[in-house]
Short mmCIF file of C-alpha atoms in Angstrom, two decimals:
data_model
loop_
_atom_site.label_atom_id
_atom_site.label_comp_id
_atom_site.label_asym_id
_atom_site.label_seq_id
_atom_site.Cartn_x
_atom_site.Cartn_y
_atom_site.Cartn_z
CA UNK A 1 131.26 75.23 86.39
CA UNK A 2 132.19 77.94 89.00
CA UNK A 3 129.04 79.94 90.15
CA UNK A 4 131.61 82.30 91.67
CA UNK A 5 133.39 82.70 88.71
CA UNK A 6 130.35 82.58 85.52
CA UNK A 7 127.68 84.13 87.64
CA UNK A 8 125.82 87.05 86.11
CA UNK A 9 126.03 90.30 87.88
CA UNK A 10 122.12 91.82 88.19
CA UNK A 11 121.67 96.60 88.05
CA UNK A 12 118.63 96.46 89.74
CA UNK A 13 119.74 99.35 92.33
CA UNK A 14 118.43 102.59 91.57
CA UNK A 15 121.65 105.44 91.27
CA UNK A 16 121.10 108.77 92.72
CA UNK A 17 121.96 111.62 90.08
CA UNK A 18 123.81 114.69 90.03
CA UNK A 19 121.43 116.70 92.06
CA UNK A 20 119.21 115.00 94.35
CA UNK A 21 117.17 117.72 96.84
CA UNK A 22 114.45 119.38 94.62
CA UNK A 23 111.30 120.22 96.82
CA UNK A 24 108.13 117.46 97.17
CA UNK A 25 105.01 118.89 97.73
CA UNK A 26 102.45 116.02 97.76
CA UNK A 27 98.84 116.27 96.88
CA UNK A 28 97.18 113.22 98.43
CA UNK A 29 97.86 112.30 102.14
CA UNK A 30 95.94 108.87 101.75
CA UNK A 31 96.71 105.47 102.50
CA UNK A 32 99.44 105.17 99.77
CA UNK A 33 100.96 108.24 99.96
CA UNK A 34 100.75 108.31 104.43
CA UNK A 35 101.76 104.57 104.49
CA UNK A 36 104.00 104.34 101.41
CA UNK A 37 105.66 107.62 100.14
CA UNK A 38 106.68 109.33 102.76
CA UNK A 39 108.23 106.61 104.65
CA UNK A 40 110.35 106.10 101.71
CA UNK A 41 111.26 109.75 100.48
CA UNK A 42 112.76 109.45 104.09
CA UNK A 43 114.52 106.98 103.53
CA UNK A 44 115.84 107.93 100.09
CA UNK A 45 116.80 111.68 101.96
CA UNK A 46 114.05 113.16 98.97
CA UNK A 47 113.02 116.49 100.16
CA UNK A 48 109.40 116.35 101.36
CA UNK A 49 108.63 120.48 101.51
CA UNK A 50 105.06 120.64 101.49
CA UNK A 51 101.92 118.70 101.59
CA UNK A 52 98.03 118.79 100.57
CA UNK A 53 94.95 116.96 101.57
CA UNK A 54 91.18 118.06 102.20
CA UNK A 55 91.42 116.68 105.91
CA UNK A 56 92.63 118.66 108.15
CA UNK A 57 93.55 115.73 110.90
CA UNK A 58 94.72 114.02 108.29
CA UNK A 59 97.26 116.71 107.90
CA UNK A 60 97.30 117.11 111.19
CA UNK A 61 99.09 113.51 112.31
CA UNK A 62 101.30 113.50 109.00
CA UNK A 63 102.53 117.10 109.73
CA UNK A 64 103.76 115.49 114.03
CA UNK A 65 104.91 112.55 112.28
CA UNK A 66 107.26 113.32 110.11
CA UNK A 67 107.50 117.24 111.01
CA UNK A 68 106.56 119.06 107.86
CA UNK A 69 106.09 122.30 108.03
CA UNK A 70 104.06 123.47 105.15
CA UNK A 71 100.37 122.15 105.39
CA UNK A 72 97.71 122.59 103.17
CA UNK A 73 94.01 121.80 102.31
CA UNK A 74 93.79 124.52 98.49
CA UNK A 75 96.18 122.90 96.70
CA UNK A 76 96.70 125.78 94.44
CA UNK A 77 97.99 127.67 97.44
CA UNK A 78 100.67 125.13 97.92
CA UNK A 79 100.75 125.68 94.31
CA UNK A 80 102.53 129.03 95.17
CA UNK A 81 105.67 127.85 97.09
CA UNK A 82 108.03 128.34 94.77
CA UNK A 83 110.43 126.10 97.12
CA UNK A 84 108.20 123.75 95.41
CA UNK A 85 109.83 122.00 92.50
CA UNK A 86 107.81 117.84 92.08
CA UNK A 87 103.82 117.92 92.82
CA UNK A 88 103.48 113.73 93.83
CA UNK A 89 100.03 113.56 93.13
CA UNK A 90 98.86 110.47 95.45
CA UNK A 91 95.28 111.05 94.56
CA UNK A 92 92.62 108.36 93.14
CA UNK A 93 92.09 108.73 89.21
CA UNK A 94 88.72 110.53 89.66
CA UNK A 95 89.02 113.90 89.10
CA UNK A 96 93.37 113.87 89.19
CA UNK A 97 93.06 116.31 85.30
CA UNK A 98 92.07 119.52 86.17
CA UNK A 99 94.40 119.31 89.78
CA UNK A 100 97.30 117.48 87.04
CA UNK A 101 96.61 120.40 84.94
CA UNK A 102 97.18 123.52 87.43
CA UNK A 103 99.81 122.01 88.06
CA UNK A 104 101.67 121.62 84.73
CA UNK A 105 100.40 125.58 84.12
CA UNK A 106 102.35 126.81 87.50
CA UNK A 107 105.33 125.20 86.14
CA UNK A 108 105.50 121.36 88.26
CA UNK A 109 107.19 118.53 87.47
CA UNK A 110 104.45 115.63 87.98
CA UNK A 111 104.89 111.94 89.29
CA UNK A 112 101.68 111.12 89.00
CA UNK A 113 100.25 107.78 90.64
CA UNK A 114 99.30 104.51 88.74
CA UNK A 115 96.71 103.88 87.34
CA UNK A 116 97.68 107.21 85.23
CA UNK A 117 94.08 107.20 83.54
CA UNK A 118 90.64 105.80 83.87
CA UNK A 119 90.52 106.52 79.30
CA UNK A 120 92.98 107.66 77.51
CA UNK A 121 92.19 110.91 76.60
CA UNK A 122 92.72 111.62 80.46
CA UNK A 123 95.83 110.18 79.93
CA UNK A 124 96.21 112.20 77.07
CA UNK A 125 94.73 115.60 78.52
CA UNK A 126 97.44 115.69 80.87
CA UNK A 127 100.73 114.49 78.82
CA UNK A 128 100.11 117.16 76.70
CA UNK A 129 99.44 119.93 79.88
CA UNK A 130 102.81 118.98 80.81
CA UNK A 131 104.44 118.68 77.36
CA UNK A 132 103.12 121.96 76.47
CA UNK A 133 104.31 123.78 79.77
CA UNK A 134 107.23 121.98 79.10
CA UNK A 135 108.02 119.96 82.57
CA UNK A 136 108.12 116.67 83.15
CA UNK A 137 106.01 113.86 83.73
CA UNK A 138 106.20 110.85 85.43
CA UNK A 139 104.04 107.75 86.36
CA UNK A 140 104.54 106.03 89.38
CA UNK A 141 104.72 102.71 87.72
CA UNK A 142 106.97 101.68 90.98
CA UNK A 143 106.52 97.72 90.02
CA UNK A 144 109.85 98.56 87.85
CA UNK A 145 112.00 99.07 90.66
CA UNK A 146 110.76 95.79 92.49
CA UNK A 147 114.19 94.08 92.54
CA UNK A 148 113.31 90.69 91.44
CA UNK A 149 111.68 92.64 88.00
CA UNK A 150 114.42 95.05 87.76
CA UNK A 151 116.92 92.02 87.93
CA UNK A 152 114.90 90.47 85.92
CA UNK A 153 115.29 93.17 82.95
CA UNK A 154 119.27 93.47 83.84
CA UNK A 155 119.22 89.94 82.73
CA UNK A 156 117.45 90.14 79.18
CA UNK A 157 118.85 93.22 78.04
CA UNK A 158 122.46 91.07 79.20
CA UNK A 159 120.76 88.21 76.70
CA UNK A 160 121.85 85.48 78.59
CA UNK A 161 118.00 84.04 77.98
CA UNK A 162 117.64 85.83 74.09
CA UNK A 163 114.40 87.24 72.65
CA UNK A 164 111.53 86.48 75.26
CA UNK A 165 108.90 84.54 73.75
CA UNK A 166 106.56 83.68 76.67
CA UNK A 167 105.56 84.98 79.86
CA UNK A 168 103.90 84.12 83.05
CA UNK A 169 102.46 86.17 85.64
CA UNK A 170 100.93 84.52 88.67
CA UNK A 171 99.19 86.72 91.43
CA UNK A 172 97.63 85.31 94.71
CA UNK A 173 96.26 86.58 97.44
CA UNK A 174 93.21 87.68 99.37
CA UNK A 175 92.94 91.83 98.81
CA UNK A 176 88.56 91.23 98.62
CA UNK A 177 88.68 90.24 102.37
CA UNK A 178 91.65 92.20 103.80
CA UNK A 179 90.31 95.11 102.18
CA UNK A 180 86.64 94.72 102.70
CA UNK A 181 87.34 94.14 106.09
CA UNK A 182 90.79 94.66 107.74
CA UNK A 183 91.61 97.92 105.36
CA UNK A 184 88.34 99.90 105.73
CA UNK A 185 90.37 102.78 104.63
CA UNK A 186 90.78 101.20 101.15
CA UNK A 187 87.23 99.74 100.81
CA UNK A 188 86.37 102.10 98.54
CA UNK A 189 88.38 99.71 96.32
CA UNK A 190 85.00 96.97 96.06
CA UNK A 191 83.02 99.66 94.70
CA UNK A 192 85.03 99.32 91.22
CA UNK A 193 83.48 97.03 88.89
CA UNK A 194 86.83 97.00 87.35
CA UNK A 195 88.95 97.13 90.42
CA UNK A 196 91.93 94.23 89.08
CA UNK A 197 91.61 95.10 85.58
CA UNK A 198 93.00 98.72 86.34
CA UNK A 199 94.07 99.30 89.30
CA UNK A 200 96.10 95.68 88.96
CA UNK A 201 96.25 96.56 85.32
CA UNK A 202 98.31 99.95 85.44
CA UNK A 203 101.14 97.16 87.07
CA UNK A 204 101.43 94.04 85.13
CA UNK A 205 100.48 95.85 81.57
CA UNK A 206 103.42 97.95 82.30
CA UNK A 207 106.40 95.87 84.24
CA UNK A 208 106.11 93.70 80.94
CA UNK A 209 106.53 96.47 79.14
CA UNK A 210 109.49 97.64 80.78
CA UNK A 211 110.54 93.17 80.12
CA UNK A 212 109.68 92.84 76.37
CA UNK A 213 110.08 96.70 75.17
CA UNK A 214 107.20 95.76 72.84
CA UNK A 215 103.40 97.36 72.80
CA UNK A 216 100.51 94.35 72.98
CA UNK A 217 98.96 93.71 69.70
CA UNK A 218 95.71 91.96 71.48
CA UNK A 219 94.13 92.20 74.68
CA UNK A 220 91.97 89.29 75.63
CA UNK A 221 90.56 88.74 79.15
CA UNK A 222 88.23 86.93 81.12
CA UNK A 223 87.25 87.26 84.35
CA UNK A 224 84.96 85.86 87.25
CA UNK A 225 84.24 85.93 91.24
CA UNK A 226 84.57 83.89 94.33
CA UNK A 227 80.78 82.38 95.46
CA UNK A 228 80.65 85.31 98.25
CA UNK A 229 83.42 87.33 97.38
CA UNK A 230 82.65 91.14 98.73
CA UNK A 231 83.86 93.18 95.62
CA UNK A 232 81.37 94.29 93.44
CA UNK A 233 83.81 93.21 90.24
CA UNK A 234 85.44 90.15 89.22
CA UNK A 235 88.57 88.87 91.49
CA UNK A 236 89.79 86.23 89.49
CA UNK A 237 91.27 87.08 86.10
CA UNK A 238 92.71 86.04 82.87
CA UNK A 239 94.90 87.53 80.34
CA UNK A 240 96.25 86.18 77.41
CA UNK A 241 98.73 88.61 75.88
CA UNK A 242 99.87 88.97 71.86
CA UNK A 243 103.16 90.84 70.84
CA UNK A 244 105.13 91.28 67.61
CA UNK A 245 106.80 88.36 66.51
CA UNK A 246 104.48 85.87 67.97
CA UNK A 247 105.43 86.75 71.67
CA UNK A 248 103.01 85.45 74.56
CA UNK A 249 102.24 86.47 77.99
CA UNK A 250 99.58 85.49 80.28
CA UNK A 251 98.42 86.72 83.28
CA UNK A 252 96.63 84.13 86.02
CA UNK A 253 94.86 86.30 89.34
CA UNK A 254 92.98 85.72 91.80
CA UNK A 255 93.23 87.99 94.80
CA UNK A 256 89.65 86.78 96.55
CA UNK A 257 92.51 83.61 97.49
CA UNK A 258 90.71 82.83 101.07
CA UNK A 259 93.54 79.59 101.57
CA UNK A 260 96.80 80.15 102.85
CA UNK A 261 98.73 80.09 99.68
CA UNK A 262 99.70 83.21 98.37
CA UNK A 263 102.00 84.07 95.71
CA UNK A 264 103.26 86.51 93.25
CA UNK A 265 105.11 85.39 90.34
CA UNK A 266 106.57 85.76 87.27
CA UNK A 267 108.49 83.42 84.40
CA UNK A 268 110.31 84.47 81.29
CA UNK A 269 110.82 81.91 78.51
CA UNK A 270 113.40 83.25 75.95
CA UNK A 271 114.71 81.34 73.73
CA UNK A 272 118.23 81.04 75.33
CA UNK A 273 116.81 79.93 78.74
CA UNK A 274 114.92 81.12 80.87
CA UNK A 275 114.10 83.67 84.06
CA UNK A 276 112.00 83.42 86.98
CA UNK A 277 111.37 84.90 90.48
CA UNK A 278 109.01 87.55 92.15
CA UNK A 279 110.07 90.01 94.79
CA UNK A 280 113.24 89.53 96.10
CA UNK A 281 113.76 85.78 94.64
CA UNK A 282 115.48 85.53 90.59
CA UNK A 283 116.71 82.65 89.10
CA UNK A 284 118.59 82.25 85.88
CA UNK A 285 119.19 79.04 83.48
CA UNK A 286 120.73 79.94 80.09
CA UNK A 287 122.77 77.81 77.81
CA UNK A 288 124.89 80.61 77.31
CA UNK A 289 126.24 80.42 80.81
CA UNK A 290 126.15 75.81 81.14
CA UNK A 291 123.44 73.11 82.20
CA UNK A 292 123.53 75.53 85.70
CA UNK A 293 121.01 77.65 87.83
CA UNK A 294 121.94 80.89 88.78
CA UNK A 295 119.78 82.36 91.86
CA UNK A 296 120.09 85.61 93.61
CA UNK A 297 118.25 86.60 96.96
CA UNK A 298 118.10 90.32 96.29
CA UNK A 299 118.92 93.06 99.06
CA UNK A 300 116.02 95.18 99.61
CA UNK A 301 115.44 98.68 101.82
CA UNK A 302 114.21 97.92 105.69
CA UNK A 303 110.26 99.36 106.06
CA UNK A 304 106.72 98.99 104.07
CA UNK A 305 106.09 98.08 100.80
CA UNK A 306 109.38 97.66 99.30
CA UNK A 307 111.08 101.83 99.81
CA UNK A 308 113.12 101.12 97.25
CA UNK A 309 110.71 100.96 94.11
CA UNK A 310 109.47 104.01 95.58
CA UNK A 311 112.54 105.98 95.89
CA UNK A 312 113.20 104.98 92.25
CA UNK A 313 109.80 106.50 90.58
CA UNK A 314 111.45 109.44 92.13
CA UNK A 315 114.35 109.54 92.37
CA UNK A 316 114.23 109.34 88.73
CA UNK A 317 112.24 111.70 87.82
CA UNK A 318 114.49 113.70 89.46
CA UNK A 319 117.45 112.73 87.68
CA UNK A 320 115.30 112.81 84.72
CA UNK A 321 115.54 116.49 85.64
CA UNK A 322 118.75 116.96 85.85
CA UNK A 323 119.75 114.97 83.04
CA UNK A 324 116.90 116.49 80.51
CA UNK A 325 115.19 113.59 80.24
CA UNK A 326 112.11 111.80 79.67
CA UNK A 327 111.50 109.70 82.97
CA UNK A 328 111.38 106.11 83.14
CA UNK A 329 107.89 105.18 82.72
CA UNK A 330 106.72 109.07 81.53
CA UNK A 331 103.42 109.49 81.13
CA UNK A 332 103.58 109.59 77.05
CA UNK A 333 105.33 106.42 77.62
CA UNK A 334 102.72 105.35 79.47
CA UNK A 335 99.89 106.05 77.69
CA UNK A 336 100.61 102.66 76.07
CA UNK A 337 99.46 100.90 79.14
CA UNK A 338 96.47 102.36 79.08
CA UNK A 339 95.95 101.05 76.61
CA UNK A 340 96.56 98.01 77.11
CA UNK A 341 94.46 97.79 80.33
CA UNK A 342 91.51 99.15 79.08
CA UNK A 343 92.05 96.92 75.59
CA UNK A 344 91.21 94.26 79.09
CA UNK A 345 87.87 96.31 80.29
CA UNK A 346 86.74 96.65 76.76
CA UNK A 347 87.88 92.84 76.00
CA UNK A 348 85.65 91.67 79.32
CA UNK A 349 82.84 93.84 77.56
CA UNK A 350 82.86 92.76 73.67
CA UNK A 351 83.85 89.13 75.16
CA UNK A 352 86.57 88.91 71.77
CA UNK A 353 90.54 89.77 71.66
CA UNK A 354 90.83 93.19 71.71
CA UNK A 355 93.69 95.58 70.60
CA UNK A 356 95.25 98.52 72.52
CA UNK A 357 94.33 100.46 68.79
CA UNK A 358 90.91 100.40 69.61
CA UNK A 359 90.69 101.80 73.30
CA UNK A 360 90.46 105.78 71.58
CA UNK A 361 88.45 104.85 68.87
CA UNK A 362 85.61 102.91 70.94
CA UNK A 363 86.05 106.39 74.01
CA UNK A 364 85.40 108.84 71.32
CA UNK A 365 82.36 106.73 69.87
CA UNK A 366 81.01 105.72 73.01
CA UNK A 367 82.07 107.03 75.78
CA UNK A 368 84.68 106.07 78.63
CA UNK A 369 84.57 102.36 79.50
CA UNK A 370 86.04 102.69 83.28
CA UNK A 371 83.26 104.83 85.79
#
């Protein structure tokens, strides 16, 4: 069998729409916005017209580096600019809700940084504010745009592996040391009880939902600590997820690994084949294509943090506005991701499997799960 003739096509690139020059204002010029968002928006030829942060020194640095004329320390003043049509809310989850609500009331479309919320009801409040104002709200779930992850979705949609029924997601690295010592500007993560479950869960639960097109029915989470680790919360976490029709997923994460064998890989087994990969590498074995492995090393843009992933999330919001449709990871859709990762937090707390549908009721009765 000739691989050149039979190799499937993988659709993983963002497609620009009819209007890509919407004016962008950014609230929160922290590490992620400065190092990932702005470089990606420049690479995508997006129109950043204003930035806002409470730190004047940060604003001055960004203004000089990127040539952004309009800077603000008060986001409400930035919202008065007619040329700001989209607001990239890049601040942390804490205190985010009133800012998002104000942006929606000002008629601004929204791209909100992940994790979307630390409680289901906070997420719902932001979604309802956007819907009431008639503006689009997308969540920056940029892992949906990682070449191999998006390529896997393309192969699943084309039917090459049949029904996905078992997913293994393995991640290993040493954020425990990196964020605490090498990157002091990100050390605040070390003081969270649930860094792994929420900051990373927001990615992993979302892309597994993206692959399967289904919602988990139960989540079981168990975590532990590496002796001598810096982070307050568990940096070694395992999950079992159950979906309808007997579909299972397993997450195996260790972000306190002190040894030089870090990885971020996935394997998706289906009734007719298997997909595996990570980053830009993708492999497929399909019984529909004969006894052969197909491999791709997908192209990516130069720059920090896979710029095309941030181009994809912002660009899809622009397309959603133009086409009057929902964003690929809309706020309403992402509420299911929020419930799923909070089910993991609750599972570890209660030491039992938890349905994501238990989360809203638990919050109403006992208060929020994450602080």
